[in-house]
Coordinates of C-alpha atoms and ligand atoms in Angstrom, one line a residue:
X194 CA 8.2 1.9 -42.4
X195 CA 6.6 1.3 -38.8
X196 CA 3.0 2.2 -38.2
X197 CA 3.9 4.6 -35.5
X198 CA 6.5 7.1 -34.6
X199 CA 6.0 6.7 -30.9
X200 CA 3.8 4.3 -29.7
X201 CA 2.9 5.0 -25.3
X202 CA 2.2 2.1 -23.5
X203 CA -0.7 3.5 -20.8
X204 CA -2.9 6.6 -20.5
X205 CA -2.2 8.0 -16.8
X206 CA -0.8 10.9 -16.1
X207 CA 2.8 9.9 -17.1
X208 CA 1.8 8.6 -20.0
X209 CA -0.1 11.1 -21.3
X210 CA 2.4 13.7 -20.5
X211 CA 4.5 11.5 -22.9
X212 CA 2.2 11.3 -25.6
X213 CA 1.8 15.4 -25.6
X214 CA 5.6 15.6 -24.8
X215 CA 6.4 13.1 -27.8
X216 CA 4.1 15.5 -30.3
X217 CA 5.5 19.0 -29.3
X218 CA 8.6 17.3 -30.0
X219 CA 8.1 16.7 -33.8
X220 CA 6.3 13.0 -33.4
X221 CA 3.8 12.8 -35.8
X222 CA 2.0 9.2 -35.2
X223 CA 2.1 8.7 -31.7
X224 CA -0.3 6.2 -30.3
X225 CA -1.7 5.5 -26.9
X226 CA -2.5 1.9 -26.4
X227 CA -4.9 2.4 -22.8
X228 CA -5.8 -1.3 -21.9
X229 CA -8.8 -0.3 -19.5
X230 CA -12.2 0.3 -21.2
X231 CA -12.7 4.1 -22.5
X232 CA -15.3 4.0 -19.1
X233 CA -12.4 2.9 -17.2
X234 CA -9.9 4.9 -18.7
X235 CA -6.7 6.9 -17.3
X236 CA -5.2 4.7 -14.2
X237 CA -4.7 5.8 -10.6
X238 CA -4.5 9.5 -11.8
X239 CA -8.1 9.5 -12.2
X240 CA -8.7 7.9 -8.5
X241 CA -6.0 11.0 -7.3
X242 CA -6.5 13.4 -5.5
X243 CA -4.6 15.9 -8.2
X244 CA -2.5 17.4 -5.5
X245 CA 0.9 18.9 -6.9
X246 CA 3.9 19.2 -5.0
X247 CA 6.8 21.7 -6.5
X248 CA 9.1 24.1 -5.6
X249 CA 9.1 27.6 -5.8
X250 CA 11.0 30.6 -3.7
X251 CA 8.4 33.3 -3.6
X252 CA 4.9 32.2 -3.3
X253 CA 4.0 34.8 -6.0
X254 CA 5.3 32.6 -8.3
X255 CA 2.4 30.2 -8.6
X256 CA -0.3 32.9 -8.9
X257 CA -0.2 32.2 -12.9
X258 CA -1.5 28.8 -12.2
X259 CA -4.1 30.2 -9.8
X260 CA -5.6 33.3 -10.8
X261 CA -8.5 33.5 -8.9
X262 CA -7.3 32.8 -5.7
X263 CA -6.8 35.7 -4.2
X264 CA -10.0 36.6 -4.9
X265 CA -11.6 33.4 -3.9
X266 CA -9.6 33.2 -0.2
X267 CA -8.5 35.8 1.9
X268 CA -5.0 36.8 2.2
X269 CA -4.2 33.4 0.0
X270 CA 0.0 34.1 0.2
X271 CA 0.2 35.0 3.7
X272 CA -0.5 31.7 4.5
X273 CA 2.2 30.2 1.9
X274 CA 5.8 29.4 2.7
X275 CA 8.3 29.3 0.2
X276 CA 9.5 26.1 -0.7
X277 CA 13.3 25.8 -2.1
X278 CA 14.8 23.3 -3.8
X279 CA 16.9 22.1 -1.4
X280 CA 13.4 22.3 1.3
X281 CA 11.9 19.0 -1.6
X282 CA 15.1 17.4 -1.8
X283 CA 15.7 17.5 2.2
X284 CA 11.9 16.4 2.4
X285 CA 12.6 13.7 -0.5
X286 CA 15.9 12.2 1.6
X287 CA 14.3 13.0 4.8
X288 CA 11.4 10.3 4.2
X289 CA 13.3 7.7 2.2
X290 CA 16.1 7.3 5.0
X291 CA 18.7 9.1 2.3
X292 CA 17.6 6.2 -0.1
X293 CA 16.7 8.4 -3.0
X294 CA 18.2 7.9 -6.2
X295 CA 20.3 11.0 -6.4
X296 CA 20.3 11.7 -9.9
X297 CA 16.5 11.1 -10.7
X298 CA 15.5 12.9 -7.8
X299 CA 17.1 15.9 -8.5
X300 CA 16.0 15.9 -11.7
X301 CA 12.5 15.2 -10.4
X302 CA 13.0 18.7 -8.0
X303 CA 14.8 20.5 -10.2
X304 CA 11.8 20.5 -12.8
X305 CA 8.9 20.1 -10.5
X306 CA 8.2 23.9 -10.9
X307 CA 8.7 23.7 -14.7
X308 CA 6.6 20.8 -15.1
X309 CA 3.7 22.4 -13.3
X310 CA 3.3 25.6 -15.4
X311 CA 4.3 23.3 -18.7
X312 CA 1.3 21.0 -17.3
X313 CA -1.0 24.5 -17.1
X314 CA 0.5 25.9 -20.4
X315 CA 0.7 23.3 -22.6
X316 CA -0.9 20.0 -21.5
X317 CA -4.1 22.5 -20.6
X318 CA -5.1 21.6 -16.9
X319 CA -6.6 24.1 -15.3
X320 CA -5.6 24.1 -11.2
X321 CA -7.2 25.2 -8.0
X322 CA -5.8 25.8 -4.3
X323 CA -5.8 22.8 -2.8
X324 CA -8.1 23.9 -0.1
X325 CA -9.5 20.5 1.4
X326 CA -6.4 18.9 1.6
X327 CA -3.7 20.8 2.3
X328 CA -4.6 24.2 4.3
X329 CA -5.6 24.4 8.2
X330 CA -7.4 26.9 9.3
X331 CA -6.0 29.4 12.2
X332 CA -6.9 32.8 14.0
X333 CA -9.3 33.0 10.6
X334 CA -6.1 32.7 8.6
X335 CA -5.5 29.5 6.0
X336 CA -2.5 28.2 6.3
X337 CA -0.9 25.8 3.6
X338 CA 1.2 22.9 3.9
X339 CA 4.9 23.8 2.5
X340 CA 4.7 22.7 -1.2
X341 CA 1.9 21.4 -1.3
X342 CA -0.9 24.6 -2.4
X343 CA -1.8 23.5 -5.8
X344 CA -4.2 20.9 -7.5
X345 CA -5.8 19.9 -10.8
X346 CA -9.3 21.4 -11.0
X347 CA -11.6 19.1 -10.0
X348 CA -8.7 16.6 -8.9
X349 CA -7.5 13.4 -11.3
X350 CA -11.0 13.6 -12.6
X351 CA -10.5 17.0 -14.0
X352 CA -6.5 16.0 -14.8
X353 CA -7.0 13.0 -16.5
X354 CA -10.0 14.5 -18.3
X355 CA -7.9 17.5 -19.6
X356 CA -4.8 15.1 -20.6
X357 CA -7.1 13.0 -22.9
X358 CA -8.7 16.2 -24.5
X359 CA -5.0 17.7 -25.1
X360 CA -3.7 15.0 -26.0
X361 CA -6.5 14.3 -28.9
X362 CA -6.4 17.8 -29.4
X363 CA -3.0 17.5 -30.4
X364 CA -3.8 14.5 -32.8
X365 CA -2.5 11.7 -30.9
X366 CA -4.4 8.3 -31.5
X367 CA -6.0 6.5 -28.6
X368 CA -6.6 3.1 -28.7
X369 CA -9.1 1.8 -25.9
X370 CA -9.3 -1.6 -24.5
X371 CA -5.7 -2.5 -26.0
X372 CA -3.3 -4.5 -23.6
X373 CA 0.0 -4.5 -24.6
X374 CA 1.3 -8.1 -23.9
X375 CA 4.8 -8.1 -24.9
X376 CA 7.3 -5.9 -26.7
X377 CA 9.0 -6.5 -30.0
X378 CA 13.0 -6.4 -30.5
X379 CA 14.7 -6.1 -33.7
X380 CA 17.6 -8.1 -34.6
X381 CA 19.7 -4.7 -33.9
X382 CA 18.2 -4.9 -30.1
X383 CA 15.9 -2.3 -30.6
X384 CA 12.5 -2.1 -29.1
X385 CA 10.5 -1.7 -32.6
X386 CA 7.0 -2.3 -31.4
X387 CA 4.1 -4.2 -29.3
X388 CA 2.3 -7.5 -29.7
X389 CA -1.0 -6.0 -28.3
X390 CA -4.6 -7.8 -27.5
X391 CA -7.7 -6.1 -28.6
X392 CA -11.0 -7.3 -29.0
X393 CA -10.0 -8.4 -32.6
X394 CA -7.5 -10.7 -30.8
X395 CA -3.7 -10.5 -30.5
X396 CA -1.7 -8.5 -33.0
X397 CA 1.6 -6.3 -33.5
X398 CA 2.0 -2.8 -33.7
X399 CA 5.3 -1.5 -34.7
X400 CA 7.1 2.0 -34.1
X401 CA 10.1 4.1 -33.8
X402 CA 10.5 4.0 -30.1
X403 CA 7.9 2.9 -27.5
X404 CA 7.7 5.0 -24.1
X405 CA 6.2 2.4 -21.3
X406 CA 4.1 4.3 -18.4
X407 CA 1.2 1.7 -17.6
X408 CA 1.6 1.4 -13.7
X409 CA 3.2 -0.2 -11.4
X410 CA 1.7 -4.2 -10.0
X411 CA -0.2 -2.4 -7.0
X412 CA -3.5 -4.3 -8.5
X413 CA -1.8 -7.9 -8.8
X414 CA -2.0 -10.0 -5.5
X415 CA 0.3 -12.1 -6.5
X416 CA 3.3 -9.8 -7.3
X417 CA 2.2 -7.9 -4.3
X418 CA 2.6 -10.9 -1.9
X419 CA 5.6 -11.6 -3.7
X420 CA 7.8 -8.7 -3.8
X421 CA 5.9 -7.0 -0.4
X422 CA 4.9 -9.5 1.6
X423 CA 1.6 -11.5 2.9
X424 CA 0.4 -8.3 4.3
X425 CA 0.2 -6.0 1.7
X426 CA -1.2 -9.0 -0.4
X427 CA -3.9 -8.3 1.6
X428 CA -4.5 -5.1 1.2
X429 CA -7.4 -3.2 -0.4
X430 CA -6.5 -1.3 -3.7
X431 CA -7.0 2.1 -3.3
X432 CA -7.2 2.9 -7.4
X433 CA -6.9 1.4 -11.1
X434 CA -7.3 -2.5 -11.1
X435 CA -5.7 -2.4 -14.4
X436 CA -2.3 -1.9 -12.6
X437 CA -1.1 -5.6 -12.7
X438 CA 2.5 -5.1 -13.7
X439 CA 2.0 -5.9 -17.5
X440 CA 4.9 -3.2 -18.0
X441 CA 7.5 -3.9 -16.1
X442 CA 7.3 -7.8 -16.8
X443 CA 7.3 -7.3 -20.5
X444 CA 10.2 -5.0 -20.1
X445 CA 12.2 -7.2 -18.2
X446 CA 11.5 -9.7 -20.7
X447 CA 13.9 -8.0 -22.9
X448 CA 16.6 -7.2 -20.5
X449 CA 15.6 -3.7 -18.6
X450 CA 16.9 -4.0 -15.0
X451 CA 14.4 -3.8 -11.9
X452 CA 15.2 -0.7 -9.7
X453 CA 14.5 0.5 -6.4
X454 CA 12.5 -0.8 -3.5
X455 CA 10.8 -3.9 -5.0
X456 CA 9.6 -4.6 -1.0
X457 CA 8.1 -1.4 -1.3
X458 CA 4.6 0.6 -1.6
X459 CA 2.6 3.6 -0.6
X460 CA -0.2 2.6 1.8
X461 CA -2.6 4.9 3.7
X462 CA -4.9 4.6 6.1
X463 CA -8.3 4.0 4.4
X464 CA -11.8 3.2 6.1
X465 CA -11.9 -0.3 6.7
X466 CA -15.7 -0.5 5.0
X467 CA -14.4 0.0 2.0
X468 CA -14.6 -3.0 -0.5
X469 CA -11.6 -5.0 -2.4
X470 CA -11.2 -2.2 -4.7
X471 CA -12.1 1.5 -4.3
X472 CA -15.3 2.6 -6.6
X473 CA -14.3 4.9 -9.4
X474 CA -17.0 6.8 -8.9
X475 CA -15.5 7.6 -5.1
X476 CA -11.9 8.2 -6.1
X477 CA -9.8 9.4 -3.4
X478 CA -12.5 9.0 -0.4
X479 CA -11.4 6.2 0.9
X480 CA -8.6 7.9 3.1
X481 CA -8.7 8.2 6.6
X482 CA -5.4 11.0 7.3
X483 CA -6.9 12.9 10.5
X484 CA -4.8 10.3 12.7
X485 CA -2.3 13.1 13.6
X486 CA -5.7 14.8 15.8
X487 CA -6.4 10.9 16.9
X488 CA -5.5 8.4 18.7
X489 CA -4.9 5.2 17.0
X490 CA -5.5 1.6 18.8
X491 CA -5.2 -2.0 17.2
X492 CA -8.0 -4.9 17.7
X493 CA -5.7 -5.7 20.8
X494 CA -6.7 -2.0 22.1
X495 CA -2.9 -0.8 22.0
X496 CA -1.2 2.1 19.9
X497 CA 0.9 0.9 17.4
X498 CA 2.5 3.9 15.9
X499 CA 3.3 7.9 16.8
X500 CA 0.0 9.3 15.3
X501 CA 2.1 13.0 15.8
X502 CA 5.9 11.6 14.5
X503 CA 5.0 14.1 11.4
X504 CA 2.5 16.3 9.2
X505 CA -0.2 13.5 8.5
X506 CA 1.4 14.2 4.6
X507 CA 5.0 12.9 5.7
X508 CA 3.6 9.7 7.1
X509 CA 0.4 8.8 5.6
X510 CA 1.9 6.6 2.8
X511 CA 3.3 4.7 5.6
X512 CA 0.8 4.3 8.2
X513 CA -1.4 2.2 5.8
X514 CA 1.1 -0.6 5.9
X515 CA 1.4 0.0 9.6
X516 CA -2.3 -1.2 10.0
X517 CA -2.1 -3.9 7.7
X518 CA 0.5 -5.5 10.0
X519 CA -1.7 -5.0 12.9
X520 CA -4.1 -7.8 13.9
X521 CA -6.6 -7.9 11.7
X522 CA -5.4 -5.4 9.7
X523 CA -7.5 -3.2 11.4
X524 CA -7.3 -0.2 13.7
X525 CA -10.2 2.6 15.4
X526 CA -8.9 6.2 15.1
X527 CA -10.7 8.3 18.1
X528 CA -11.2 11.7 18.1
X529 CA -12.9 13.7 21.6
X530 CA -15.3 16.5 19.8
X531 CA -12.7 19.6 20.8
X532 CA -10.8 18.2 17.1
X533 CA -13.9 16.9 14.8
X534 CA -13.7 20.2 12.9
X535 CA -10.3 19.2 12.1
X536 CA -11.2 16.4 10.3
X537 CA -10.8 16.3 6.5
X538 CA -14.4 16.4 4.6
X539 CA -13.4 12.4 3.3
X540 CA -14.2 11.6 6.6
X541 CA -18.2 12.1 5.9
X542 CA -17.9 9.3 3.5
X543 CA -18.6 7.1 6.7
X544 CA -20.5 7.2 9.8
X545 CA -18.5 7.2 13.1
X546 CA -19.5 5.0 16.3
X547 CA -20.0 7.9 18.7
X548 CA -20.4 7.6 22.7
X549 CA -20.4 9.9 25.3
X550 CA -18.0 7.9 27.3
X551 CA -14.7 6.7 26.6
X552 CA -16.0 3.2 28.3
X553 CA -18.8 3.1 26.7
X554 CA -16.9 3.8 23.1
X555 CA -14.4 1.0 23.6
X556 CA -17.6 -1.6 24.4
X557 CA -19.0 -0.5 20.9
X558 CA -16.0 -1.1 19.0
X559 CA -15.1 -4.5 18.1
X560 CA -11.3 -4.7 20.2
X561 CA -10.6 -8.4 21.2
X562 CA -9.6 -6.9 24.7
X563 CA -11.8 -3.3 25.8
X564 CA -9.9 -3.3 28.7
X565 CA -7.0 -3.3 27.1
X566 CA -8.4 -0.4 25.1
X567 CA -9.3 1.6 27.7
X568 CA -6.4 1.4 29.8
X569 CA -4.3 2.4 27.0
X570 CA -6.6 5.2 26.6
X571 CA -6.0 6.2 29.9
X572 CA -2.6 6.1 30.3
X573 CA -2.5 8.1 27.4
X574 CA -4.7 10.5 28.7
X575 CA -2.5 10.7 31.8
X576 CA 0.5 11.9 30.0
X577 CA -1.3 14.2 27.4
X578 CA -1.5 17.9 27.2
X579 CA -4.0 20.9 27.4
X580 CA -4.6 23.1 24.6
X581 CA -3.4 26.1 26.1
X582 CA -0.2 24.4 26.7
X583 CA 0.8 25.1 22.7
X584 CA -1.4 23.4 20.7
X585 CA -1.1 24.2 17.4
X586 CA -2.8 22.1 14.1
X587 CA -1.2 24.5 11.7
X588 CA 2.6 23.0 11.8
X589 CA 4.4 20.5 14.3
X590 CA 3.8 22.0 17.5
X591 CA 5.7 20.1 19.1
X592 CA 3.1 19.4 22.1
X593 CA 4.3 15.5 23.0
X594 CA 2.9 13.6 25.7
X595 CA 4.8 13.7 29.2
X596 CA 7.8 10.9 29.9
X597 CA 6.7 8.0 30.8
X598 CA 5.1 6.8 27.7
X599 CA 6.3 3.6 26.0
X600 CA 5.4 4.9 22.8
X601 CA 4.8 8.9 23.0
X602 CA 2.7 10.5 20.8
X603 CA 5.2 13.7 19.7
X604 CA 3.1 16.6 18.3
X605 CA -0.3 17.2 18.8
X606 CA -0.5 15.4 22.3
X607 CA -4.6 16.6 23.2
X608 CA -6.0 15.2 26.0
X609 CA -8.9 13.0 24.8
X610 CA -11.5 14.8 27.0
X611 CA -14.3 16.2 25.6
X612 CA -17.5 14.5 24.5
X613 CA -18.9 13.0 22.6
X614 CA -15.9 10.6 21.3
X615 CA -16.2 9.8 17.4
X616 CA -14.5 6.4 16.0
X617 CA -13.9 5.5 12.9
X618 CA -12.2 2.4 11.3
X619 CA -9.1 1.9 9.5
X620 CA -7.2 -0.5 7.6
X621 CA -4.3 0.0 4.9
X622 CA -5.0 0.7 0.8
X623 CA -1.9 0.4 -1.2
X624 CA -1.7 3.2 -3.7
X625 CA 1.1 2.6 -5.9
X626 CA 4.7 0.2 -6.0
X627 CA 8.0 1.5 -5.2
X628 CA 9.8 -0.7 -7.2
X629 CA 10.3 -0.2 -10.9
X630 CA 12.9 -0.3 -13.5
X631 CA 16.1 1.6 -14.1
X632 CA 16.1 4.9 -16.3
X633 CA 18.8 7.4 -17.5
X634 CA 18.6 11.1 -17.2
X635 CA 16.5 10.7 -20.4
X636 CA 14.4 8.5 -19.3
X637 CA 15.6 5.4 -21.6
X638 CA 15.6 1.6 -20.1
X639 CA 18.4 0.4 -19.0
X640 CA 19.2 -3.2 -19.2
X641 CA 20.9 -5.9 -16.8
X642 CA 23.8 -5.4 -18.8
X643 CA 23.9 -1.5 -17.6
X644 CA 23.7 -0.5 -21.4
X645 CA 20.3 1.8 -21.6
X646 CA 17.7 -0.6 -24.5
X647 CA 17.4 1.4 -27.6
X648 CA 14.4 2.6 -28.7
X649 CA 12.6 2.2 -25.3
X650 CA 11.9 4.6 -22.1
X651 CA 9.6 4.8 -19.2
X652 CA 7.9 7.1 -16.8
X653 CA 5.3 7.5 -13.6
X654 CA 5.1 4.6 -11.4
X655 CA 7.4 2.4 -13.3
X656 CA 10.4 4.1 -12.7
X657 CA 12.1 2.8 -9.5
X658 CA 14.8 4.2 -7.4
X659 CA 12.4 7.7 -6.3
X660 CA 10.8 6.1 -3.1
X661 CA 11.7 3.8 -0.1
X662 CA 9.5 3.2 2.5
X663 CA 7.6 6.5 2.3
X664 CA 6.8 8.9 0.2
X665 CA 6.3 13.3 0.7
X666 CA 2.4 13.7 -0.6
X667 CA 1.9 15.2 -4.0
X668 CA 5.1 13.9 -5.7
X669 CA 3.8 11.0 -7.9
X670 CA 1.9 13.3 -10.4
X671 CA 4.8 15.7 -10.3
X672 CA 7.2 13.1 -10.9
X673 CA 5.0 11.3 -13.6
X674 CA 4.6 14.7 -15.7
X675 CA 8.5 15.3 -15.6
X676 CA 9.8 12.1 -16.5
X677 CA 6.6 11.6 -19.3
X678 CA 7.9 14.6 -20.5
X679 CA 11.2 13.9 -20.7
X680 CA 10.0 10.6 -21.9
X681 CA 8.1 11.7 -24.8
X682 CA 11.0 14.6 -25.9
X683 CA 13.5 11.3 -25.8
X684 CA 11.7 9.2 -27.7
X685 CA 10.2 11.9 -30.4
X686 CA 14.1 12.3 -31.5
X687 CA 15.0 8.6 -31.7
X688 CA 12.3 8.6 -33.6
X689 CA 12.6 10.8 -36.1
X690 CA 16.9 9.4 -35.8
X691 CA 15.7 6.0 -36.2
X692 CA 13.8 7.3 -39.5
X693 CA 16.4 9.6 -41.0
X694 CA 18.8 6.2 -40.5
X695 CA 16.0 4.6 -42.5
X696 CA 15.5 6.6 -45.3
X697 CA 19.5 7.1 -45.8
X698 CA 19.9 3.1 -46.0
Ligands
FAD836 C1 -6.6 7.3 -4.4 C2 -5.3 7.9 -4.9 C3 -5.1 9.2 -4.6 C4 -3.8 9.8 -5.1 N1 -3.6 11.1 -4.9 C5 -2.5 11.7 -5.4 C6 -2.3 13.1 -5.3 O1 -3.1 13.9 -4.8 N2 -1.1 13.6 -5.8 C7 -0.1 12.8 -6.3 O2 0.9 13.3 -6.7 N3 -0.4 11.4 -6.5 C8 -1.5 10.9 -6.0 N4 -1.7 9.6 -6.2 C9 -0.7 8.8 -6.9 C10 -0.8 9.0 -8.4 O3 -2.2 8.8 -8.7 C11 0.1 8.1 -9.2 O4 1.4 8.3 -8.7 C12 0.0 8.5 -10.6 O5 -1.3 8.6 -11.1 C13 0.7 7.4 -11.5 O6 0.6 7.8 -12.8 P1 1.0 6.8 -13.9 O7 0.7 7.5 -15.2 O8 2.3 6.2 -13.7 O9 0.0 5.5 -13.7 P2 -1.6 5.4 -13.8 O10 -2.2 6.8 -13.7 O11 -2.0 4.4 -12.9 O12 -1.8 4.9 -15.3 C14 -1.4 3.6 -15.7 C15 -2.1 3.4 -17.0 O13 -1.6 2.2 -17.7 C16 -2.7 1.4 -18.1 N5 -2.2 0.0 -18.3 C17 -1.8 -0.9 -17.3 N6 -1.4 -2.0 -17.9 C18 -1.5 -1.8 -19.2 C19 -1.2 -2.7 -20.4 N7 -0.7 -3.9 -20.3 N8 -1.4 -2.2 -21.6 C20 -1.9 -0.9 -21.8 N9 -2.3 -0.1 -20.7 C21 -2.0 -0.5 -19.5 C22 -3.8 1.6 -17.1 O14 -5.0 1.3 -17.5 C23 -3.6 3.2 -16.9 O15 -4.2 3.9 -18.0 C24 -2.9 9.0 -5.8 C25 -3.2 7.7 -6.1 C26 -4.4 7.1 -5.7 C27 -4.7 5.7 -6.1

């Protein structure tokens, strides 16, 4: 008999939503094998920001998850919008270019509501209104983003806290500074364990069924320059540096097939001060996502993308990569002072290079060409708007800069005309890898030879197909929880199948 009904490769989000899954679903000895240190313990979901994006019709439907909040903020579902099914699918295809795997991401929308109150219910996460992230303030009225209201208290701190207290809770076995290193096939082709390394060395651990959801390769610079390119190999890593693709190089060891956009990542806009790899302590801080109030120049002093193209939500985890092809992978977002109390809170977690002058501001910064810098800030200024021609920071208002403009900014077009002017750096932190492997609807492998591998599955970040080029904010945490889920359910019965077959032979 194996040692473990279900072993779970990982301790994220996905894979903890597994683990709890894999119990509720009959598994008695399911394991977690977490390689970080318990200190540095629970992946990019602890760097998150805990934002949840699902869809519901009425917004009375989420009050369950969020008692207190229409106590806490006034007039908390006027400012909601429902948000259909069909709204998260069209947002899905909108910002993948149609590229979404059609079967995973339906499934992914389809449960996202589900997922969220089975998250509250049974995996015990407490949530919040996602206040500082996702609401805008007008005429003394908050107004939400469209599926995006809710959060994990106190962010992937507080989620990844409550995951690991469930999931002990529950009786599931944790096993800290454990790398798995390579999975173990039976003669039958069936995934029947792990060779981990501990700090007793390297050993094997068998099981039923094994449920892989340790990350994508966002941490290793040498699949990233590989797969993504020299640029993102560059880039700073916005979470987990325990992310190195271990998975999904051991899984395609034994066959799975790789699946979506392998040339692919989320990247945001972070402040360039930051170091090679965001402090744990600082989680999420590191953004800069006010760009859609900015305006954006590159070391040469030109713009290089439509700051206003979308929501900052819709195009954040593209933007990043935008920078890092940019000279220097660098760029100055500058703000006149009519916006600064637009700017999200992460923005104190620098100082900005303020001047009362839009000469004098460019001098300060460190553009190879100020005159380049200016002039583009002038021309710009020529063709923006006033605020009483429409403005609006609570949806696209559609306020674009005048014809004329090479590259026009297409919402939000404020003149930059009131001092003093704030700038702060940017440069591009990659988040988390498109590409990953190929699943069924029950989340097994599926191998080269388009036969899904028996006795293994996979969730979170490793399962490719979901996102191309960009990515609608909120989703990876949803999609991690429904496809752990779905995960852990999957392999709890081959499990306990794989141990009736047993104990009949
Ligand atoms: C700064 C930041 C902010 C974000 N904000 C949001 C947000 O607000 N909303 C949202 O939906 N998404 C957000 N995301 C994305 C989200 O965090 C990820 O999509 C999600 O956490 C991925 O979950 P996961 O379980 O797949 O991976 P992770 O949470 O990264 O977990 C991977 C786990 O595998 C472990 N591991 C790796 N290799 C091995 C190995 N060989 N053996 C054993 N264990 C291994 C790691 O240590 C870790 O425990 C954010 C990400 C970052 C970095």
């Amino acid at each position: 008999m194996p040692q473990y009904d279900v072993i779970v490769v990982g301790a994220g989000n996905a894979a903890l939503a597994a683990a709890v899954s894999a119990k509720e679903s009959g598994a008695e000895r399911v394991v977690v094998l977490e390689k970080a240190p318990r200190e540095m313990r629970g992946g990019n979901t602890h760097w998150s920001g805990g934002v949840l994006r699902f869809a519901f019709d009425d917004p009375r439907e989420i009050g369950p998850l969020v008692p207190k909040a229409e106590e806490e903020i006034e007039d908390f579902y006027e400012g909601i919008m429902p948000y259909s099914r069909d709204d998260y699918h069209g947002d899905l295809m909108r910002v993948t270019g149609g590229r979404t795997d059609p079967v995973l991401s339906r499934i992914l929308v389809e449960n996202s509501k589900d997922t969220v109150f089975w998250m509250n219910e049974v995996g015990k996460v407490p949530m919040e209104p996602a206040l500082s992230l996702s609401a805008v303030k007008k005429d003394n009225k908050v107004i939400w983003a469209r599926g995006l209201v809710v959060r994990a208290k106190h962010e992937g701190v507080g989620l990844s806290r409550s995951w690991f207290r469930t999931a002990e809770e529950m009786g599931v076995e944790i096993r800290y500074g454990t790398a798995a290193r390579s999975l173990e096939v039976d003669e039958r082709g069936r995934v029947c364990g792990v060779k981990v390394r501990d700090d007793d060395g390297i050993s094997v651990l068998t099981a039923h069924a094994v449920v892989m959801g340790c990350g994508g390769f966002e941490a290793n610079v040498q699949m990233r320059t590989q797969h993504i390119g020299t640029n993102i190999g560059g880039a700073k890593v916005r979470g987990t540096p325990h992310n190195q693709g271990d998975g999904l190089r051991m899984a395609m060891d034994v066959g799975a097939m790789p699946w979506g956009q392998w040339s692919g990542c989320h990247a945001t806009p972070i402040s360039a001060d930051w170091g090679e790899f965001a402090p744990r302590e600082m989680t999420d801080r590191s953004n800069r996502l006010s760009y859609v109030y900015a305006v954006m120049l590159n070391r040469k002093g030109r713009r290089f993308v439509d700051e206003g193209e979308d929501a900052a939500l819709f195009t954040y985890a593209k933007f990043g990569r935008a920078i890092l092809a940019e000279p220097g992978a660098k760029a100055w977002q500058i703000f006149d002072s009519k916006v600064l109390h637009l700017l999200e809170p992460r923005y104190s977690t620098s100082d900005p290079i303020v001047a009362d002058t839009l000469e004098e501001l460019v001098e300060k910064l460190d553009f190879e060409n100020p005159q380049q810098a200016l002039a583009t800030l002038k021309e710009y200024n020529a063709h923006a708007r006033d605020e009483d021609e429409g403005y609006d920071p609570s949806k696209k208002d559609g306020l674009a800069t005048t014809d004329g403009m090479e590259l026009p900014k297409t919402n939000w077009a404020l003149k930059l005309d009131k001092p003093p002017y704030h700038a702060y750096s940017a440069t591009g932190g990659i988040t988390f890898t498109f590409g990953g492997l190929k699943i069924t609807d029950e989340a097994q492998v599926v191998g080269t030879d388009w036969r899904a591998i028996d006795g293994l599955y996979c969730c979170g970040e490793m399962v490719g197909g979901l996102f191309y080029d960009n990515y609608p904010a909120g989703t990876g945490l949803v999609s991690g929880a429904t496809f752990g889920r779905i995960a852990g359910r999957s392999a709890a019965r081959a499990a306990s199948a794989a141990a009736g077959e047993a104990a009949a032979a």
